[in-house]
């Protein structure tokens, strides 16, 4: 419907120009879906926004615009409502022609971008020698969904894993391992990530308590940073051990094409980043540290808050690395849009990094940048999700548990329904539902909301959940099985005819897929996709309850079967963009 809205918008603009003259040549009527279906499909508040500059009551403006407005084949004659809204109702024949056009379009009427962009998505980004936690889960699945939407819209997407693989903590860890488990530094299979996490904790404690250990740890950092072969090899081994554990999670989540470009990648560029800032006159020395002050950034006391880019010990930090990441992604990757999917707690960091990058000219006007923040996952107690003993929940455990819980639900449902299914069926469906449920529960909420993690809720067959949506797809597909109809080969000359109100509602919703995806790419909000398919499933149910399909007369029957098939395809596409696995039966 995007093209339709474009043309309606330009017709309204023409009408406003015709009515009020060329003073209005810059007006940009915004068109929103109608809040109440009784008023039509779309509405514009243009008359209300023009009232002040034109010094004319909005209703009078609306009436004049309407008198000049010709929406020919697209809309019924527009009407004016309330204080001056112009209501638009799409013509039935127009809807039919639009649907007939998309029924043979594999993209369901969603056009590919006229100007494909290079989009870099920074996502997942766990830390070496630490467990991935639910924050990384959110970053991974939100990032993956955004990446899939951009790809589907025809853009060139680079998914980057900004792994925390560099910094003084490695000196500490290596020094500790040399003492207690030297084999971990020379032999690939000596330890796993779980062991490393324990060693890391020990190392930290040791560091805080023992001054001579601190000194050893520092020497290890120097050795590593100076490229000492043995140290670098040990560090690589530690990274590999973590990477294997991360990869298991990515496999479960069906996340591929993730390019690892950890913090270490930017290390050779950091000195130059700081040098450039100095040369540009953007940084100042403050107690031995190199700082950039940007207007508008204040600390809690209301004093100017610097972005420190080189610490007083000469070391670089997280901010320096992210400045390098921005510069590299624009200069080398030629990105048109940079997206950083990182928890909301880092909002201030990114705001400041982006501001400094703009000042430095590393982020030109025409390059879009966004920190895509998200909230916290909570346990049933309302606090940050932790294990009973207060540890970080291992993602692998969480996902395994989801699959187990899904399996239990499935087994008892099959028993209730008296269905005898194979073990293979049960385990593959349980895996799809379990993983799908975790993802959907997360993606269906506005990402800024904190939410309570609950298997029971996310596995429910009722409500806006993965099982509900997966089941909706199965049901629509089931119609073809029931009627022994090959959805893929409905007569190609068959036409969609819309008569019943529920049929029209379903049709209009199907035509909004392109707008929806466009909005997702604009607002970077995956929950819009969930809203779209959830509403679609509901509209489909209303249609299916009130309109006979398999028992309808020949022409209606084919038309309605096409509607069913379009619905199934739209749900399939939506779930695929969300990264939710599909099953044909469940
Ligand atoms: N490793 C960081 C963390 O676990 C996230 C990194 C996000 N990406 C970035 N470019 N800073 O919090």
XYZ file of C-alpha atoms and ligand atoms in Angstrom:
598
model
C 0.000 0.000 0.000
C 3.023 2.255 0.144
C 2.714 3.350 -3.477
C -0.969 3.957 -2.918
C -0.239 6.159 0.065
C 2.394 8.046 -1.901
C -0.078 8.801 -4.644
C -2.815 9.768 -2.188
C -0.378 12.065 -0.447
C 0.556 13.793 -3.647
C -3.101 14.169 -4.681
C -3.896 15.778 -1.341
C -0.969 18.099 -1.752
C -2.198 19.063 -5.228
C -5.673 19.721 -3.830
C -4.272 21.874 -1.025
C -2.204 23.843 -3.540
C -5.229 24.286 -5.786
C -7.300 25.490 -2.856
C -4.792 27.758 -1.085
C -2.152 28.653 -3.605
C 1.538 28.050 -3.858
C 2.363 29.229 -0.337
C 1.737 25.639 0.485
C 4.285 24.184 -1.890
C 6.241 22.750 1.030
C 3.352 21.069 2.812
C 3.779 17.394 3.432
C 0.472 15.766 4.324
C 0.967 12.873 6.690
C -1.404 9.978 6.254
C -2.100 7.640 9.120
C -4.187 4.515 9.372
C -7.661 5.453 10.647
C -8.045 4.994 14.376
C -11.602 3.793 13.934
C -12.545 1.570 11.003
C -15.974 3.226 10.857
C -14.262 6.361 9.520
C -12.502 4.591 6.685
C -9.013 3.263 6.185
C -6.713 6.243 6.414
C -6.900 9.798 7.581
C -4.931 12.999 7.371
C -4.792 15.856 9.831
C -3.375 18.259 7.266
C -6.217 20.770 7.722
C -5.518 20.936 11.444
C -1.844 21.665 10.913
C -2.636 24.333 8.303
C -5.193 26.131 10.420
C -2.682 28.249 12.292
C -0.563 29.456 9.376
C -3.624 30.046 7.172
C -5.674 31.541 10.026
C -8.751 29.617 8.853
C -10.747 27.122 10.934
C -9.547 23.574 10.177
C -12.923 22.239 9.102
C -13.258 24.915 6.452
C -9.778 24.064 5.184
C -10.608 20.369 5.088
C -13.803 21.028 3.139
C -11.994 23.144 0.569
C -9.261 20.536 0.116
C -11.859 17.803 -0.285
C -13.750 19.820 -2.897
C -10.581 19.892 -5.020
C -9.505 16.342 -4.270
C -9.798 13.674 -6.914
C -8.807 10.194 -5.814
C -10.397 8.577 -8.825
C -10.176 4.812 -8.758
C -8.413 4.550 -5.443
C -10.798 5.929 -2.825
C -14.462 6.557 -2.256
C -15.244 10.297 -2.157
C -13.377 11.583 0.927
C -15.287 12.940 3.913
C -14.506 15.480 6.633
C -14.936 14.498 10.252
C -14.552 15.970 13.730
C -12.499 19.134 13.969
C -11.216 18.728 10.408
C -9.849 15.272 9.697
C -10.091 14.074 6.117
C -11.126 10.441 6.014
C -10.237 8.127 3.186
C -11.807 4.812 2.327
C -10.249 2.577 -0.278
C -12.469 1.316 -3.070
C -13.247 -2.358 -3.134
C -12.292 -2.728 -6.791
C -8.994 -1.044 -6.037
C -8.232 -3.475 -3.228
C -9.093 -6.382 -5.487
C -6.758 -5.170 -8.194
C -3.908 -4.659 -5.689
C -4.323 -8.141 -4.255
C -4.550 -9.685 -7.692
C -1.243 -8.020 -8.449
C 0.570 -9.439 -5.414
C -0.813 -12.958 -5.548
C 1.819 -14.036 -8.034
C 4.562 -11.893 -6.507
C 7.016 -13.919 -4.426
C 7.727 -10.749 -2.420
C 4.065 -10.273 -1.547
C 4.047 -6.760 -2.910
C 7.042 -5.535 -0.949
C 9.314 -3.694 -3.385
C 13.094 -3.865 -3.196
C 14.778 -0.608 -2.245
C 15.373 1.658 -5.225
C 18.709 2.726 -3.694
C 20.192 -0.214 -1.802
C 22.214 0.867 1.210
C 25.152 -0.685 2.954
C 23.956 -1.362 6.484
C 26.301 -2.463 9.263
C 24.629 -4.126 12.239
C 26.710 -4.443 15.419
C 25.056 -7.269 17.321
C 25.503 -10.032 19.892
C 29.032 -9.022 20.972
C 29.706 -11.230 24.009
C 32.949 -11.144 25.973
C 35.750 -13.700 25.881
C 36.180 -15.780 29.036
C 32.742 -14.789 30.242
C 29.390 -16.452 29.765
C 26.988 -15.001 27.238
C 24.040 -13.623 29.184
C 20.466 -12.730 28.276
C 21.565 -9.246 27.269
C 23.613 -10.883 24.524
C 20.601 -13.022 23.620
C 18.540 -9.872 23.114
C 21.247 -8.188 21.099
C 21.615 -11.303 18.947
C 17.968 -11.850 18.092
C 16.973 -8.200 17.778
C 20.030 -7.595 15.600
C 19.304 -10.663 13.499
C 15.704 -9.589 12.902
C 16.731 -6.078 11.885
C 19.399 -7.519 9.600
C 16.879 -9.849 7.956
C 14.409 -7.028 7.347
C 17.054 -4.848 5.701
C 18.199 -7.773 3.605
C 14.676 -8.548 2.523
C 14.233 -4.912 1.534
C 17.199 -5.329 -0.765
C 19.978 -3.729 1.261
C 23.496 -5.027 1.701
C 23.899 -6.018 5.334
C 27.092 -6.703 7.265
C 26.493 -8.344 10.657
C 29.383 -7.628 13.001
C 30.156 -9.364 16.254
C 32.070 -6.807 18.349
C 33.424 -9.418 20.742
C 35.107 -8.198 23.931
C 38.438 -9.883 23.246
C 40.959 -7.274 24.279
C 42.012 -5.413 27.371
C 43.922 -5.671 30.598
C 41.747 -8.536 31.857
C 43.674 -10.899 29.586
C 46.904 -10.142 31.398
C 45.202 -11.117 34.613
C 43.756 -14.292 33.166
C 47.008 -15.392 31.552
C 48.977 -14.741 34.743
C 46.467 -16.805 36.706
C 46.475 -19.679 34.235
C 50.265 -19.785 34.201
C 50.030 -20.489 37.904
C 47.113 -22.873 38.151
C 46.468 -24.404 34.730
C 49.280 -23.750 32.251
C 47.941 -26.384 29.846
C 45.006 -24.054 29.085
C 47.506 -21.711 27.451
C 49.067 -24.239 25.132
C 46.505 -26.915 24.458
C 43.221 -26.343 22.661
C 41.071 -28.807 24.575
C 42.423 -28.363 28.085
C 39.485 -26.288 29.352
C 36.035 -25.156 28.279
C 34.296 -21.818 28.673
C 32.834 -22.834 32.037
C 36.351 -23.467 33.394
C 37.598 -20.193 31.965
C 34.830 -18.288 33.689
C 35.917 -19.806 37.002
C 39.593 -19.007 36.361
C 38.633 -15.497 35.391
C 36.824 -14.969 38.681
C 39.782 -16.358 40.612
C 42.118 -14.116 38.684
C 40.099 -11.058 39.548
C 40.097 -11.897 43.219
C 43.802 -12.634 43.136
C 44.432 -9.321 41.386
C 42.550 -7.365 44.037
C 44.333 -9.076 46.919
C 47.901 -9.532 45.834
C 50.188 -6.712 44.734
C 52.856 -8.987 43.261
C 50.194 -10.735 41.174
C 49.072 -7.319 39.940
C 52.548 -6.672 38.721
C 52.714 -10.026 36.945
C 49.349 -9.392 35.320
C 50.580 -6.013 34.066
C 53.665 -7.590 32.589
C 51.473 -10.102 30.792
C 49.463 -7.240 29.297
C 52.634 -5.580 28.075
C 53.864 -8.850 26.635
C 50.581 -9.476 24.851
C 50.318 -5.958 23.504
C 53.869 -6.013 22.237
C 52.955 -9.050 20.164
C 55.011 -11.644 22.077
C 54.347 -14.861 20.153
C 53.731 -17.104 23.127
C 51.319 -14.630 24.701
C 49.442 -14.040 21.485
C 49.074 -17.782 20.997
C 47.761 -18.214 24.531
C 45.300 -15.373 24.010
C 44.111 -16.892 20.744
C 43.533 -20.181 22.471
C 41.392 -18.500 25.120
C 39.385 -16.775 22.390
C 38.906 -20.079 20.559
C 37.597 -21.780 23.667
C 34.990 -19.065 24.187
C 34.157 -18.945 20.510
C 33.202 -22.609 20.492
C 30.675 -22.020 23.250
C 29.303 -18.930 21.484
C 28.975 -20.897 18.276
C 26.786 -23.531 19.955
C 24.374 -20.760 20.918
C 24.396 -19.224 17.429
C 23.659 -22.643 15.932
C 20.691 -23.107 18.236
C 19.454 -19.620 17.398
C 19.971 -20.136 13.677
C 22.170 -17.066 13.422
C 24.717 -17.229 10.647
C 26.773 -14.781 8.624
C 27.958 -13.114 11.773
C 31.410 -11.693 11.092
C 33.592 -11.580 14.154
C 35.417 -8.313 14.444
C 36.290 -8.043 18.078
C 37.805 -5.167 19.985
C 41.296 -6.474 19.183
C 40.648 -5.794 15.501
C 40.625 -2.049 16.184
C 43.643 -2.096 18.471
C 46.164 -1.106 15.773
C 43.994 1.919 14.884
C 43.531 3.399 18.327
C 46.677 5.503 18.479
C 45.743 7.041 15.165
C 42.176 7.756 16.281
C 43.535 9.702 19.232
C 46.126 11.430 17.059
C 43.488 12.548 14.577
C 41.356 13.968 17.369
C 44.401 15.899 18.602
C 45.209 17.211 15.137
C 41.623 18.311 14.681
C 41.967 20.219 17.919
C 39.098 18.292 19.434
C 40.891 16.751 22.407
C 42.456 18.310 25.459
C 44.928 16.932 27.988
C 43.445 16.582 31.438
C 45.593 15.128 34.234
C 47.520 13.081 31.716
C 44.426 11.758 29.972
C 43.242 12.765 26.528
C 39.639 13.971 26.610
C 37.042 15.259 24.199
C 34.361 17.597 25.495
C 31.134 17.878 23.548
C 28.515 20.529 24.258
C 25.527 19.175 26.069
C 27.177 16.234 27.823
C 27.168 16.808 31.558
C 27.949 14.649 34.558
C 25.685 14.247 37.586
C 26.988 17.465 39.108
C 26.103 19.356 35.942
C 29.758 19.763 34.957
C 30.989 19.096 31.395
C 31.537 15.359 30.957
C 34.552 14.390 28.870
C 34.829 11.357 26.631
C 38.175 9.915 27.664
C 39.987 8.521 24.647
C 43.360 7.842 26.239
C 43.734 7.114 29.927
C 46.473 8.716 32.005
C 48.430 5.432 31.911
C 48.517 5.744 28.114
C 45.996 2.939 27.534
C 43.006 3.198 25.258
C 39.507 2.193 26.245
C 36.047 1.052 25.165
C 35.199 4.506 23.817
C 38.376 4.750 21.743
C 37.548 1.360 20.269
C 34.027 2.400 19.357
C 35.281 5.609 17.770
C 37.564 3.418 15.675
C 34.620 1.164 14.850
C 32.570 4.092 13.547
C 35.465 5.445 11.521
C 36.311 2.054 10.043
C 32.723 1.175 9.178
C 32.251 4.417 7.307
C 35.676 4.661 5.654
C 36.424 1.032 4.889
C 33.054 -0.705 4.874
C 31.437 2.285 3.131
C 28.388 2.003 5.355
C 25.380 4.222 4.711
C 23.773 3.230 7.959
C 25.338 2.088 11.241
C 23.258 0.213 13.768
C 24.496 -0.765 17.235
C 22.207 -3.202 19.028
C 23.406 -2.853 22.618
C 21.597 -2.699 25.973
C 20.028 0.577 27.069
C 22.603 0.942 29.843
C 25.148 2.008 27.222
C 23.022 4.820 25.773
C 25.226 7.597 27.146
C 28.375 5.926 25.792
C 26.956 5.732 22.273
C 25.447 9.214 22.297
C 28.856 10.609 23.170
C 30.797 8.419 20.754
C 28.473 9.363 17.888
C 28.683 13.060 18.769
C 32.494 12.967 18.789
C 32.556 10.996 15.522
C 30.323 13.629 13.897
C 32.608 16.430 15.085
C 35.635 14.592 13.770
C 33.990 14.188 10.378
C 34.094 10.394 10.620
C 30.354 10.250 10.491
C 29.230 12.468 7.630
C 25.737 13.976 7.531
C 24.488 11.416 5.008
C 25.422 8.419 7.129
C 22.705 7.386 9.526
C 23.696 6.051 12.898
C 21.541 4.488 15.590
C 22.077 2.938 18.948
C 19.261 0.386 19.189
C 18.816 0.028 22.929
C 16.859 -2.631 24.774
C 15.717 -3.261 28.339
C 16.483 -5.873 30.959
C 15.221 -9.464 31.178
C 13.929 -10.148 34.667
C 13.347 -13.279 36.702
C 9.992 -14.047 38.320
C 11.181 -11.926 41.272
C 11.291 -8.825 39.089
C 15.086 -8.566 39.377
C 17.640 -9.079 36.642
C 17.491 -12.732 35.553
C 19.948 -14.845 37.566
C 20.302 -18.477 38.529
C 19.159 -19.488 41.995
C 22.692 -19.144 43.282
C 22.904 -15.639 41.865
C 25.058 -16.463 38.843
C 24.592 -15.342 35.256
C 22.180 -17.683 33.485
C 24.070 -19.545 30.769
C 22.305 -19.008 27.470
C 22.902 -22.566 26.427
C 21.112 -23.764 29.594
C 18.271 -21.331 29.080
C 17.673 -22.491 25.521
C 17.978 -26.162 26.459
C 15.457 -25.595 29.206
C 13.085 -23.911 26.761
C 13.268 -26.932 24.482
C 12.640 -29.304 27.405
C 9.656 -27.262 28.565
C 8.271 -27.182 25.020
C 8.697 -30.942 24.801
C 6.694 -31.463 27.994
C 3.878 -29.259 26.728
C 3.920 -31.027 23.403
C 3.896 -34.534 24.885
C 0.944 -33.775 27.102
C -0.964 -32.077 24.289
C -0.371 -35.029 21.964
C -1.546 -37.372 24.671
C -4.710 -35.311 25.193
C -5.382 -35.345 21.479
C -4.701 -39.059 21.345
C -1.991 -38.570 18.730
C 0.792 -41.007 18.247
C 3.837 -39.209 16.878
C 7.410 -40.342 16.363
C 10.308 -39.317 18.565
C 11.863 -37.443 15.637
C 8.671 -35.441 15.168
C 8.496 -34.640 18.865
C 12.083 -33.521 19.185
C 12.147 -31.393 16.055
C 8.823 -29.711 16.871
C 9.841 -29.162 20.503
C 13.073 -27.556 19.381
C 11.260 -25.246 16.953
C 8.646 -24.263 19.533
C 11.123 -23.851 22.386
C 13.549 -21.635 20.479
C 10.713 -19.866 18.677
C 8.991 -19.105 21.968
C 12.083 -17.537 23.530
C 12.644 -15.369 20.464
C 9.038 -14.359 19.981
C 8.505 -13.466 23.645
C 11.419 -11.088 23.319
C 10.722 -9.640 19.886
C 6.984 -9.142 20.395
C 7.503 -6.471 23.041
C 8.771 -3.005 22.391
C 12.483 -3.612 22.903
C 12.750 -0.829 25.487
C 10.454 -2.677 27.894
C 11.954 -4.830 30.599
C 10.139 -8.139 30.766
C 9.773 -11.091 33.064
C 11.062 -14.311 31.589
C 8.381 -17.002 31.853
C 8.379 -20.318 30.003
C 4.743 -20.844 30.888
C 3.664 -17.614 29.250
C 5.849 -17.851 26.179
C 4.816 -21.459 25.482
C 1.099 -20.779 25.711
C -0.961 -21.568 22.639
C -3.095 -18.537 23.413
C -2.153 -14.900 22.987
C 0.602 -13.196 21.078
C 3.114 -16.050 21.360
C 5.252 -18.117 19.015
C 3.152 -21.286 19.439
C 0.000 -19.321 18.623
C 1.522 -17.885 15.461
C 3.144 -21.152 14.409
C -0.179 -22.862 14.936
C -2.033 -20.185 12.960
C 0.274 -20.962 10.055
C -0.312 -24.706 10.425
C -4.081 -24.159 10.460
C -4.149 -22.059 7.321
C -1.912 -24.578 5.587
C -4.214 -27.308 6.883
C -7.016 -25.970 4.710
C -5.146 -27.076 1.636
C -4.710 -30.554 3.119
C -8.343 -30.728 4.132
C -9.612 -29.726 0.707
C -6.841 -31.595 -1.097
C -5.806 -28.370 -2.761
C -2.408 -27.419 -4.013
C -2.035 -23.830 -2.832
C 0.956 -23.324 -5.072
C -1.021 -24.176 -8.192
C -4.313 -22.393 -7.906
C -5.537 -21.416 -11.394
C -3.366 -18.483 -12.390
C -6.197 -16.663 -14.143
C -8.372 -16.842 -11.000
C -9.250 -13.446 -9.565
C -9.776 -12.210 -6.049
C -13.265 -10.896 -5.431
C -14.058 -9.330 -2.101
C -17.601 -9.265 -0.806
C -17.874 -9.905 2.938
C -16.681 -7.277 5.444
C -14.277 -9.714 7.135
C -12.848 -10.532 3.736
C -12.210 -6.866 3.059
C -10.572 -6.427 6.452
C -8.235 -9.339 5.798
C -7.434 -8.035 2.327
C -6.551 -4.555 3.577
C -4.340 -5.942 6.261
C -2.451 -8.122 3.792
C -1.791 -5.045 1.689
C -0.114 -3.300 4.611
C 2.860 -5.639 4.728
C 5.072 -3.268 2.760
C 4.263 -0.308 5.012
C 4.926 -2.454 8.051
C 8.374 -3.556 6.930
C 9.236 -0.055 5.859
C 8.366 1.128 9.363
C 10.467 -1.593 10.940
C 13.478 -0.459 8.936
C 12.744 3.125 9.933
C 12.046 2.657 13.654
C 14.116 -0.504 14.131
C 11.305 -2.088 16.124
C 10.844 -5.836 15.479
C 7.637 -5.891 17.546
C 5.862 -4.219 14.609
C 6.242 -7.477 12.683
C 4.711 -9.453 15.551
C 1.826 -6.993 15.758
C 1.294 -7.336 12.027
C 1.168 -11.135 11.949
C -0.816 -11.384 15.172
C -3.453 -9.046 13.795
C -3.316 -10.918 10.512
C -4.035 -14.213 12.269
C -6.969 -12.637 14.090
C -8.402 -11.116 10.927
C -7.963 -14.446 9.242
C -9.868 -16.221 12.015
C -12.736 -13.743 11.716
C -12.814 -14.233 7.979
C -12.674 -18.007 8.287
C -15.498 -18.035 10.827
C -17.808 -15.919 8.732
C -16.972 -16.948 5.179
C -17.259 -20.504 3.898
C -14.135 -21.398 1.949
C -14.092 -25.014 0.835
C -17.890 -25.076 0.562
C -18.284 -21.780 -1.261
C -19.366 -21.521 -4.910
C -16.656 -21.984 -7.528
C -15.564 -18.372 -8.064
C -15.708 -17.401 -4.392
C -14.006 -20.613 -3.386
C -10.939 -19.970 -5.519
C -10.799 -16.332 -4.496
C -10.954 -17.288 -0.829
C -8.376 -20.011 -1.229
C -6.045 -17.411 -2.677
C -6.700 -15.245 0.383
C -5.853 -18.203 2.630
C -2.670 -18.825 0.730
C -1.666 -15.156 0.849
C -2.262 -15.203 4.603
C -0.113 -18.286 5.074
C 2.649 -16.751 2.998
C 2.545 -13.482 4.919
C 2.741 -15.296 8.262
C 5.583 -17.420 6.929
C 7.478 -14.360 5.787
C 6.861 -12.558 9.081
C 8.077 -15.499 11.143
C 11.076 -15.946 8.899
C 12.078 -12.290 9.348
C 11.749 -12.783 13.096
C 13.998 -15.825 12.822
C 11.237 -18.126 14.123
C 11.338 -21.651 12.744
C 8.243 -22.972 10.975
C 6.690 -26.391 11.181
C 4.109 -27.877 8.830
C 2.397 -29.774 11.653
C 2.594 -29.412 15.405
N 30.901 -6.535 24.721
C 29.957 -5.541 25.123
C 29.104 -6.048 26.290
O 29.030 -7.238 26.529
C 29.001 -5.133 24.024
C 29.660 -4.513 22.810
C 28.667 -3.791 21.960
N 29.207 -3.250 20.770
C 29.974 -2.171 20.685
N 30.399 -1.778 19.515
N 30.320 -1.498 21.736
O 28.502 -5.242 26.966
